[in-house]
Coordinates of N, CA and C in Angstrom, one line a residue:
Chain D
X1 N -9.4 10.6 -9.9 CA -10.5 9.9 -9.3 C -10.3 9.5 -7.7
X2 N -11.1 8.9 -7.3 CA -10.9 8.2 -5.6 C -9.9 7.2 -5.9
X3 N -9.0 6.9 -4.7 CA -8.0 6.0 -4.5 C -8.7 4.8 -4.1
X4 N -8.0 3.9 -3.8 CA -8.6 2.8 -2.7 C -8.7 3.3 -1.1
X5 N -10.3 3.0 -0.8 CA -10.3 3.9 0.6 C -10.7 2.9 2.0
X6 N -9.8 2.8 2.8 CA -10.0 2.0 4.0 C -10.5 2.7 5.0
X7 N -11.1 1.8 6.1 CA -11.8 2.4 7.3 C -11.7 1.5 8.0
X8 N -11.8 1.7 9.7 CA -11.0 2.7 10.2 C -9.4 2.7 9.8
X9 N -9.0 4.0 10.1 CA -7.4 4.2 9.8 C -6.4 3.8 10.8
X10 N -7.2 3.5 12.0 CA -6.7 3.0 13.2 C -8.0 2.6 14.1
X11 N -7.1 1.1 14.7 CA -8.2 0.6 15.7 C -7.3 0.0 16.7
X12 N -7.8 0.2 18.0 CA -7.3 -0.2 18.9 C -8.5 -1.2 20.0
X13 N -8.5 -2.2 20.2 CA -9.3 -3.1 20.5 C -8.7 -4.0 21.9
X14 N -9.2 -4.7 22.5 CA -8.8 -5.7 23.4 C -8.7 -7.0 23.1
X15 N -7.9 -7.7 23.3 CA -8.1 -9.3 23.2 C -9.1 -9.9 23.3
X16 N -9.7 -10.7 22.1 CA -10.9 -11.4 22.4 C -12.2 -10.9 21.8
X17 N -11.7 -9.5 21.4 CA -12.8 -8.6 20.8 C -12.4 -9.0 19.4
X18 N -14.0 -9.0 18.6 CA -14.4 -9.1 17.1 C -14.0 -7.6 16.2
X19 N -13.3 -7.6 15.6 CA -13.0 -6.2 14.7 C -13.6 -6.5 12.9
X20 N -13.7 -5.5 12.4 CA -14.4 -5.9 11.4 C -13.7 -4.1 10.7
X21 N -13.2 -4.4 9.1 CA -12.2 -3.7 8.6 C -13.0 -3.5 7.4
X22 N -13.3 -2.3 6.6 CA -13.7 -1.8 5.6 C -12.9 -1.7 4.3
X23 N -13.1 -1.8 3.4 CA -12.1 -1.7 1.9 C -13.1 -1.1 0.9
X24 N -13.1 0.0 0.3 CA -13.8 0.2 -0.8 C -12.8 0.4 -2.0
X25 N -12.6 -0.5 -3.0 CA -12.0 -0.4 -4.2 C -12.3 0.8 -5.2
X26 N -11.3 0.7 -6.1 CA -11.8 2.1 -7.0 C -12.7 1.3 -7.7
X27 N -13.4 2.2 -8.3 CA -14.6 2.0 -9.1 C -14.2 1.3 -10.6
X28 N -14.9 0.0 -10.4 CA -14.6 -0.7 -11.7 C -13.5 -1.3 -12.0
X29 N -12.7 -1.8 -10.7 CA -11.5 -2.6 -10.4 C -12.4 -3.8 -9.9
X30 N -12.0 -4.9 -10.9 CA -13.0 -6.0 -10.3 C -12.0 -7.1 -9.2
X31 N -10.7 -7.1 -9.5 CA -10.1 -7.9 -8.1 C -9.9 -7.2 -7.1
X32 N -9.8 -7.6 -6.0 CA -9.8 -6.9 -4.8 C -8.8 -7.9 -3.8
X33 N -7.7 -7.1 -3.4 CA -7.3 -8.1 -2.3 C -6.8 -7.7 -1.0
X34 N -6.9 -8.9 0.0 CA -6.4 -8.1 1.3 C -5.1 -8.6 1.6
X35 N -3.9 -7.7 2.4 CA -2.6 -8.3 3.1 C -2.5 -7.6 4.2
X36 N -1.8 -8.5 4.8 CA -1.4 -8.0 6.3 C 0.2 -7.7 6.5
X37 N 0.8 -6.4 6.9 CA 1.9 -5.9 7.3 C 2.2 -5.8 8.5
X38 N 3.1 -6.7 9.1 CA 3.6 -6.6 10.4 C 4.6 -5.4 10.3
X39 N 5.0 -5.1 11.6 CA 6.0 -4.3 11.6 C 7.7 -4.3 11.0
X40 N 7.9 -3.6 10.2 CA 9.4 -3.8 9.7 C 9.2 -4.8 8.6
X41 N 8.0 -5.3 8.0 CA 8.2 -6.8 7.3 C 7.6 -6.6 5.9
X42 N 7.5 -7.1 5.0 CA 6.4 -7.0 4.1 C 5.2 -7.5 3.7
X43 N 4.4 -7.6 2.8 CA 3.0 -7.7 2.9 C 2.9 -9.5 2.9
X44 N 1.7 -9.9 3.6 CA 1.2 -11.2 3.7 C 0.3 -11.3 2.9
X45 N -0.1 -12.2 2.1 CA -1.3 -12.2 1.3 C -2.5 -12.8 2.2
X46 N -3.7 -12.7 2.2 CA -4.5 -13.1 2.9 C -5.8 -13.7 2.0
X47 N -6.0 -12.9 1.2 CA -7.3 -13.4 0.5 C -7.8 -12.5 -0.7
X48 N -8.2 -13.1 -1.7 CA -8.6 -12.5 -3.2 C -9.9 -12.8 -3.5
X49 N -10.3 -11.8 -4.1 CA -11.8 -11.5 -4.5 C -12.1 -11.4 -6.2
X50 N -12.3 -11.8 -7.1 CA -12.7 -11.6 -8.4 C -14.2 -11.7 -8.6
X51 N -14.7 -10.8 -9.0 CA -16.1 -10.7 -9.5 C -17.1 -11.5 -8.8
X52 N -17.4 -13.0 -9.1 CA -18.6 -13.3 -8.8 C -17.6 -14.8 -8.6
X53 N -16.7 -15.0 -8.7 CA -16.0 -16.1 -8.4 C -15.6 -16.5 -7.2
X54 N -15.2 -18.0 -6.6 CA -15.2 -18.2 -5.6 C -13.5 -17.4 -5.0
X55 N -14.0 -17.0 -3.7 CA -12.6 -15.9 -3.3 C -11.2 -16.9 -3.0
X56 N -10.4 -16.5 -3.3 CA -9.0 -17.5 -2.8 C -8.4 -16.9 -1.4
X57 N -8.9 -18.0 -0.5 CA -8.6 -17.9 0.8 C -7.5 -18.7 1.5
X58 N -6.6 -18.7 0.4 CA -5.4 -19.5 1.0 C -4.5 -18.6 1.8
X59 N -4.4 -17.2 1.7 CA -3.6 -16.4 2.7 C -4.1 -16.7 4.2
X60 N -5.3 -16.8 4.3 CA -5.9 -16.6 5.9 C -5.2 -17.4 7.1
X61 N -4.7 -16.8 7.9 CA -3.8 -17.5 8.6 C -4.7 -18.5 9.8
X62 N -5.9 -18.1 10.3 CA -7.0 -19.2 11.0 C -8.3 -18.8 10.8
X63 N -9.3 -19.9 11.3 CA -10.4 -19.3 11.2 C -11.0 -18.2 11.6
X64 N -10.3 -17.8 12.7 CA -10.8 -16.6 12.8 C -10.9 -15.3 11.8
X65 N -10.3 -15.5 10.8 CA -9.9 -14.6 9.7 C -11.2 -14.9 8.5
X66 N -12.0 -14.1 8.1 CA -12.9 -14.2 7.2 C -12.9 -13.2 6.4
X67 N -13.6 -13.1 5.4 CA -13.6 -11.7 4.8 C -15.2 -11.8 3.8
X68 N -15.5 -10.9 2.9 CA -16.9 -10.7 2.3 C -16.8 -9.5 1.3
X69 N -17.3 -9.9 0.0 CA -17.5 -9.0 -1.1 C -18.4 -9.1 -1.8
X70 N -19.3 -8.2 -1.9 CA -20.6 -8.2 -2.6 C -20.3 -7.6 -4.5
X71 N -20.4 -8.5 -5.2 CA -20.3 -8.4 -6.3 C -19.0 -7.6 -6.6
X72 N -18.8 -6.1 -7.3 CA -17.6 -5.4 -7.4 C -17.5 -4.5 -6.5
X73 N -18.0 -4.6 -5.4 CA -17.9 -2.9 -4.6 C -17.3 -3.5 -3.0
X74 N -17.6 -2.8 -2.2 CA -17.3 -3.3 -0.7 C -16.5 -4.2 -0.4
X75 N -15.6 -4.1 0.3 CA -15.3 -5.8 0.9 C -14.8 -5.6 2.6
X76 N -15.4 -6.5 3.1 CA -15.4 -6.5 4.5 C -14.1 -7.6 5.4
X77 N -13.3 -6.8 6.0 CA -12.1 -8.4 6.4 C -12.6 -8.4 8.1
X78 N -13.1 -9.7 8.6 CA -13.3 -9.3 9.8 C -12.9 -10.5 10.7
X79 N -12.0 -10.3 11.9 CA -11.1 -11.0 13.0 C -11.8 -11.1 13.7
X80 N -12.3 -12.5 14.2 CA -13.1 -13.2 15.5 C -12.1 -13.1 16.6
X81 N -12.1 -12.9 17.7 CA -11.1 -13.5 19.1 C -10.2 -12.9 18.7
X82 N -10.2 -11.5 18.7 CA -8.4 -11.3 18.3 C -7.7 -11.7 19.5
X83 N -6.3 -12.0 18.8 CA -5.2 -12.3 19.6 C -4.1 -11.3 19.3
X84 N -3.1 -11.0 20.1 CA -1.9 -9.8 20.1 C -1.2 -10.0 18.9
X85 N -1.1 -11.3 18.5 CA -0.2 -11.4 17.3 C -1.3 -11.1 15.9
X86 N -2.5 -10.7 16.1 CA -3.2 -10.0 15.2 C -2.7 -8.6 14.9
X87 N -1.7 -8.0 16.0 CA -1.5 -6.5 15.4 C -0.5 -6.3 14.3
X88 N -1.1 -5.5 13.2 CA -0.8 -5.5 12.2 C -1.4 -4.3 11.7
X89 N -0.8 -4.0 10.2 CA -1.2 -3.0 9.3 C -2.0 -3.8 8.4
X90 N -3.3 -3.9 8.1 CA -3.9 -4.6 7.2 C -4.3 -3.3 6.0
X91 N -4.0 -4.0 4.7 CA -3.7 -3.2 3.5 C -4.6 -3.9 2.5
X92 N -5.5 -3.3 1.5 CA -6.5 -3.7 0.8 C -6.4 -2.9 -0.2
X93 N -6.4 -3.6 -1.5 CA -5.7 -3.3 -2.9 C -6.5 -3.9 -4.2
X94 N -6.1 -3.1 -5.1 CA -7.5 -3.6 -5.9 C -6.7 -3.3 -7.2
X95 N -7.3 -4.0 -8.5 CA -6.5 -3.7 -9.6 C -7.6 -4.1 -11.0
X96 N -7.5 -3.7 -12.0 CA -8.5 -3.3 -13.2 C -8.9 -4.8 -13.3
X97 N -8.3 -5.4 -13.7 CA -8.4 -7.0 -14.1 C -7.7 -8.1 -13.3
X98 N -8.0 -9.4 -13.6 CA -7.3 -10.3 -13.1 C -6.5 -10.8 -14.0
X99 N -5.2 -10.5 -14.0 CA -4.3 -10.6 -14.9 C -2.9 -10.2 -13.9
X100 N -2.0 -10.8 -14.2 CA -0.5 -10.7 -13.4 C -0.3 -9.4 -13.8
X101 N -0.2 -8.8 -15.0 CA 0.5 -7.6 -15.4 C -0.1 -6.4 -14.9
X102 N -1.3 -6.6 -14.2 CA -1.8 -5.3 -13.9 C -1.4 -4.8 -12.4
X103 N -1.1 -3.2 -12.3 CA -0.4 -3.1 -11.0 C -1.5 -2.9 -10.3
X104 N -1.3 -3.2 -9.1 CA -2.3 -3.1 -7.6 C -2.4 -1.6 -7.2
X105 N -3.6 -1.4 -6.7 CA -3.6 0.0 -6.0 C -3.9 -0.4 -4.5
X106 N -3.5 0.2 -3.6 CA -3.6 0.3 -2.4 C -4.2 1.3 -2.0
X107 N -5.0 1.2 -0.3 CA -5.6 2.1 0.4 C -4.0 2.5 1.3
X108 N -4.5 3.4 2.3 CA -3.5 3.4 3.4 C -3.3 2.4 4.8
X109 N -4.7 1.8 4.3 CA -4.8 0.9 5.5 C -4.9 1.1 6.8
X110 N -5.4 -0.1 7.6 CA -5.8 0.0 8.8 C -5.0 -0.5 9.7
X111 N -4.6 0.3 11.0 CA -3.5 0.1 12.0 C -4.5 -0.5 12.9
X112 N -4.0 -1.9 13.0 CA -5.0 -2.7 13.9 C -4.1 -2.9 15.3
X113 N -4.3 -2.6 16.2 CA -3.4 -2.8 17.7 C -4.2 -3.6 18.3
X114 N -3.9 -4.5 19.2 CA -4.8 -5.4 20.0 C -4.4 -5.5 21.7
X115 N -4.3 -5.0 22.5 CA -4.2 -4.6 23.8 C -4.2 -6.2 24.7
Chain C
X1 N 6.8 -20.5 -0.1 CA 6.2 -19.8 -1.5 C 7.2 -18.7 -1.8
X2 N 7.2 -18.6 -2.7 CA 8.4 -17.6 -3.7 C 8.1 -16.2 -3.1
X3 N 9.3 -15.5 -2.7 CA 9.7 -14.3 -2.0 C 10.9 -13.3 -2.6
X4 N 10.4 -12.5 -2.9 CA 11.5 -11.7 -3.2 C 12.1 -11.2 -1.9
X5 N 13.8 -10.7 -1.7 CA 14.4 -10.3 -1.1 C 15.0 -8.9 -1.6
X6 N 14.8 -7.9 -0.6 CA 15.6 -7.1 -1.2 C 17.0 -6.7 -0.6
X7 N 18.0 -6.1 -1.0 CA 19.1 -5.6 -0.5 C 19.4 -4.2 -0.8
X8 N 20.3 -3.4 -0.3 CA 20.1 -3.4 1.5 C 18.8 -3.5 2.1
X9 N 18.9 -3.7 3.5 CA 18.0 -3.3 4.3 C 17.6 -1.9 4.0
X10 N 18.4 -1.2 4.3 CA 18.5 0.3 4.7 C 19.6 1.0 4.1
X11 N 19.3 2.1 3.5 CA 20.4 2.9 2.7 C 20.2 4.5 2.7
X12 N 21.3 4.9 3.4 CA 20.9 6.8 3.4 C 22.3 6.7 2.6
X13 N 21.5 8.3 1.9 CA 22.2 8.8 0.9 C 21.9 10.1 0.7
X14 N 23.1 11.2 0.3 CA 22.9 12.5 0.0 C 21.7 12.9 -0.9
X15 N 20.8 14.2 -0.7 CA 20.3 14.2 -2.0 C 21.4 14.4 -3.3
X16 N 20.7 14.3 -4.5 CA 21.4 14.4 -5.7 C 21.9 12.7 -5.8
X17 N 22.6 12.2 -5.0 CA 23.2 11.1 -5.1 C 22.2 10.2 -6.1
X18 N 22.6 9.1 -6.3 CA 22.0 8.0 -7.0 C 21.9 7.0 -6.1
X19 N 20.1 6.0 -6.0 CA 20.2 4.9 -5.0 C 19.9 3.6 -5.8
X20 N 20.5 2.7 -5.2 CA 20.5 1.1 -5.9 C 20.3 0.3 -5.0
X21 N 19.0 -0.4 -5.5 CA 18.3 -1.2 -4.4 C 18.6 -2.5 -5.5
X22 N 18.4 -4.0 -4.6 CA 19.0 -4.8 -5.5 C 17.5 -6.0 -4.8
X23 N 17.2 -6.7 -5.8 CA 16.1 -8.0 -5.3 C 16.2 -9.3 -5.9
X24 N 16.2 -10.1 -4.9 CA 16.3 -11.5 -5.9 C 15.3 -12.2 -5.5
X25 N 14.9 -13.4 -6.2 CA 13.5 -14.0 -6.2 C 14.0 -15.6 -6.5
X26 N 12.9 -16.3 -6.4 CA 13.5 -17.9 -6.3 C 12.9 -18.7 -7.6
X27 N 11.2 -18.3 -7.9 CA 11.4 -19.0 -8.9 C 11.0 -18.2 -10.4
X28 N 10.7 -18.9 -11.3 CA 10.3 -18.2 -12.7 C 9.2 -17.3 -12.5
X29 N 8.7 -16.2 -13.1 CA 8.3 -15.2 -12.8 C 7.8 -14.7 -14.3
X30 N 6.5 -14.0 -14.5 CA 6.0 -13.6 -15.4 C 6.5 -12.0 -15.5
X31 N 6.3 -11.5 -14.5 CA 6.9 -10.0 -14.3 C 7.5 -9.8 -13.1
X32 N 7.9 -8.6 -12.7 CA 8.2 -8.3 -11.3 C 8.2 -6.9 -11.4
X33 N 7.6 -6.1 -10.1 CA 7.1 -5.3 -10.0 C 7.7 -4.6 -8.8
X34 N 8.0 -3.0 -8.9 CA 8.3 -2.4 -7.9 C 7.5 -1.4 -7.0
X35 N 7.4 -1.4 -5.8 CA 6.5 -0.5 -4.9 C 7.1 0.7 -4.4
X36 N 6.7 1.9 -4.1 CA 7.2 2.5 -2.5 C 6.0 2.5 -2.0
X37 N 6.5 2.9 -0.5 CA 5.9 3.1 0.7 C 6.2 4.0 1.8
X38 N 5.6 4.8 1.9 CA 6.0 6.1 2.6 C 5.3 5.8 3.8
X39 N 5.9 6.4 4.9 CA 5.5 6.2 6.2 C 4.2 6.0 6.5
X40 N 3.5 5.4 7.2 CA 1.8 5.2 7.5 C 1.3 5.3 6.4
X41 N 1.5 5.2 5.0 CA 1.0 4.9 3.5 C 0.8 3.3 3.3
X42 N -0.1 3.4 2.2 CA -0.2 1.9 1.6 C 1.1 2.3 0.4
X43 N 0.7 1.0 -0.6 CA 2.1 0.9 -1.3 C 1.7 1.7 -2.4
X44 N 2.7 2.0 -3.5 CA 2.3 3.0 -4.6 C 3.2 2.3 -5.6
X45 N 2.4 2.0 -7.1 CA 3.6 1.1 -7.6 C 3.7 2.0 -8.6
X46 N 5.5 1.5 -8.7 CA 6.6 2.5 -9.4 C 6.8 2.3 -10.9
X47 N 6.8 0.9 -11.5 CA 7.2 -0.1 -12.4 C 7.1 -1.2 -12.8
X48 N 6.6 -1.8 -13.6 CA 6.7 -3.1 -14.0 C 7.5 -3.7 -15.1
X49 N 8.4 -4.6 -14.9 CA 8.9 -5.1 -15.6 C 8.4 -6.4 -15.9
X50 N 8.8 -6.5 -17.4 CA 7.9 -8.3 -17.9 C 9.1 -9.2 -17.9
X51 N 9.2 -10.5 -18.1 CA 10.2 -11.3 -17.8 C 11.2 -11.4 -19.1
X52 N 10.2 -10.9 -20.2 CA 11.1 -11.1 -21.4 C 11.8 -9.4 -21.6
X53 N 11.9 -8.3 -20.6 CA 12.5 -7.5 -20.6 C 13.6 -7.3 -19.6
X54 N 14.6 -6.4 -20.4 CA 16.0 -6.3 -19.6 C 16.1 -5.2 -18.9
X55 N 15.4 -4.1 -19.5 CA 15.5 -2.7 -18.8 C 14.2 -2.1 -19.2
X56 N 14.0 -1.0 -18.2 CA 13.0 -0.4 -18.2 C 12.9 1.4 -17.7
X57 N 12.7 2.2 -18.2 CA 12.7 3.5 -17.7 C 11.3 4.2 -17.4
X58 N 11.6 4.9 -16.6 CA 10.2 5.6 -16.1 C 11.0 7.0 -15.4
X59 N 10.9 8.0 -15.7 CA 11.3 9.1 -14.8 C 12.7 9.0 -14.8
X60 N 13.1 9.0 -13.4 CA 14.2 9.1 -12.8 C 14.6 7.6 -12.4
X61 N 13.5 6.8 -12.8 CA 13.5 5.5 -12.4 C 14.3 4.7 -13.6
X62 N 15.4 3.6 -13.1 CA 15.8 2.6 -14.1 C 15.8 1.2 -13.3
X63 N 15.1 0.5 -14.1 CA 14.6 -1.0 -13.7 C 15.6 -2.2 -14.5
X64 N 16.2 -2.8 -14.0 CA 16.8 -4.1 -14.8 C 16.3 -5.3 -14.2
X65 N 16.0 -6.4 -15.3 CA 16.0 -7.6 -14.8 C 17.0 -8.6 -15.1
X66 N 17.5 -9.6 -14.5 CA 18.4 -10.5 -15.3 C 17.4 -11.7 -14.8
X67 N 16.8 -12.6 -15.7 CA 16.4 -13.6 -15.3 C 17.2 -14.8 -14.9
X68 N 18.2 -14.8 -15.5 CA 19.4 -15.8 -15.5 C 19.9 -15.7 -13.7
X69 N 20.0 -14.8 -13.2 CA 20.0 -14.6 -11.9 C 19.4 -14.2 -11.1
X70 N 18.2 -14.5 -11.9 CA 17.0 -14.2 -10.5 C 17.1 -13.0 -9.9
X71 N 17.5 -11.9 -10.4 CA 17.5 -10.3 -9.6 C 17.2 -9.4 -10.6
X72 N 17.1 -8.3 -9.8 CA 16.3 -7.4 -10.4 C 16.9 -6.2 -9.6
X73 N 17.4 -4.9 -10.3 CA 17.6 -4.0 -9.5 C 16.6 -2.6 -9.9
X74 N 16.4 -1.8 -8.7 CA 15.8 -0.2 -9.0 C 16.9 1.0 -8.8
X75 N 17.2 1.3 -9.5 CA 18.1 2.9 -9.8 C 17.3 4.1 -9.5
X76 N 17.5 4.9 -8.9 CA 16.7 5.7 -8.4 C 18.0 7.5 -8.8
X77 N 18.0 8.1 -9.6 CA 18.9 8.9 -9.8 C 18.7 10.4 -9.5
X78 N 20.1 10.9 -9.2 CA 19.1 12.5 -8.7 C 18.4 12.7 -7.7
X79 N 18.7 11.9 -6.6 CA 17.5 11.3 -5.6 C 17.4 12.7 -4.8
X80 N 15.8 12.7 -4.4 CA 15.5 13.9 -3.4 C 15.0 13.8 -2.2
X81 N 14.6 14.5 -1.6 CA 14.2 14.2 0.2 C 13.1 13.4 0.3
X82 N 12.1 14.1 -1.1 CA 10.7 13.2 -1.1 C 10.9 11.7 -1.5
X83 N 12.0 11.3 -2.1 CA 12.2 9.6 -2.4 C 12.2 9.0 -1.0
X84 N 12.8 9.4 0.0 CA 12.6 9.0 1.5 C 11.6 7.8 1.5
X85 N 11.4 6.7 1.7 CA 10.4 5.8 1.5 C 11.0 4.3 1.7
X86 N 10.3 3.0 2.0 CA 10.6 1.9 1.9 C 10.2 1.5 0.2
X87 N 11.0 0.6 -0.5 CA 11.0 0.0 -1.4 C 10.9 -1.6 -1.5
X88 N 9.9 -2.3 -2.1 CA 9.7 -3.0 -2.2 C 9.5 -4.0 -3.7
X89 N 10.1 -5.2 -3.7 CA 9.7 -5.7 -5.3 C 8.8 -6.9 -4.9
X90 N 8.5 -7.2 -5.8 CA 6.9 -8.0 -5.8 C 6.9 -8.9 -6.9
X91 N 6.6 -9.9 -6.8 CA 6.4 -11.2 -8.0 C 4.7 -11.5 -7.9
X92 N 4.2 -11.7 -9.2 CA 2.6 -12.3 -9.0 C 2.7 -13.5 -8.6
X93 N 2.4 -14.0 -7.6 CA 2.0 -15.6 -7.5 C 0.9 -16.1 -7.8
X94 N 0.9 -16.9 -8.7 CA -0.4 -17.4 -9.3 C -1.3 -18.8 -8.3
X95 N -2.0 -18.3 -7.5 CA -3.0 -19.2 -6.3 C -3.8 -19.9 -6.9
X96 N -4.9 -19.8 -5.9 CA -6.4 -20.6 -6.7 C -7.1 -19.4 -7.3
X97 N -6.5 -19.4 -8.5 CA -7.0 -18.4 -9.6 C -6.8 -16.7 -9.3
X98 N -6.0 -16.8 -8.5 CA -5.0 -15.4 -8.6 C -4.2 -15.1 -8.9
X99 N -3.9 -13.7 -8.7 CA -2.6 -13.0 -8.8 C -1.8 -12.2 -7.7
X100 N -2.0 -12.9 -6.5 CA -1.5 -12.4 -5.4 C 0.0 -12.2 -5.5
X101 N 0.2 -10.8 -4.9 CA 1.6 -10.5 -5.3 C 2.5 -11.1 -3.9
X102 N 4.0 -11.5 -3.9 CA 4.9 -11.8 -3.0 C 5.7 -10.8 -2.7
X103 N 5.8 -10.7 -1.6 CA 6.9 -9.1 -1.1 C 8.0 -9.8 -0.5
X104 N 9.1 -9.1 -0.5 CA 10.3 -9.3 0.4 C 10.1 -8.0 1.5
X105 N 11.1 -8.0 2.4 CA 10.9 -6.7 3.6 C 11.4 -5.6 3.1
X106 N 12.1 -5.4 2.3 CA 11.8 -3.9 1.7 C 13.1 -3.3 1.4
X107 N 13.6 -2.4 1.0 CA 14.7 -1.3 1.3 C 14.2 -0.4 1.9
X108 N 14.7 0.5 3.2 CA 14.5 1.5 3.9 C 15.1 2.6 3.1
X109 N 14.8 3.4 2.1 CA 15.8 4.4 1.7 C 15.6 5.8 2.5
X110 N 16.9 6.4 3.1 CA 16.8 7.9 3.5 C 17.3 8.5 2.9
X111 N 17.1 9.7 2.3 CA 17.6 10.6 1.6 C 17.8 12.3 2.1
X112 N 19.2 12.7 2.7 CA 19.3 13.7 3.3 C 19.6 14.6 3.0
X113 N 18.5 15.8 3.3 CA 18.6 17.0 2.3 C 20.1 17.9 2.6

């Protein structure tokens, strides 16, 4: 079956512009996570969605970052007024249920470059 | 926040040799997971070991867990060029109702044909 799909795969934009990143999780996966990976680093948690529950936004680095998810489907991560430090790979992951013993399935990410 | 740290940061071996990577973490865990990341790709789940398990096998992979030392190791036996990738350990951190994973910086493994 299809895995987690992210688009675009690459995005280059000028500082100060807004960007929107998209994630299509695996069908039937109720939990969805966004992570950020800076060059040569591990992953930083950004935000989490589970069904219709309130999202866990504790990892968002500033109020310029926001995300939405409709039900158990597509999610979008929006970064407003982008800064150069926002340059990174943004990875989306989904899992079958919201339990700690469920492996997360990752997309290939969106590589964001801010000029 | 708790975070695993992998050691070594980089490892280069000949094809056919075994590769061992280590992970240390800071607080109590429910389980520990290992992921692989090929260059330019997302992460792929390899294996999960629960806190009450000491060793687990999956194909050429062997993972051990020592909760008293807060450490884990990943052994890849009879390595292949296709094993070249970065390897991360990750622990679920219970956030505000979520099970976000916390990652170290990874071990970059190069397997030379």
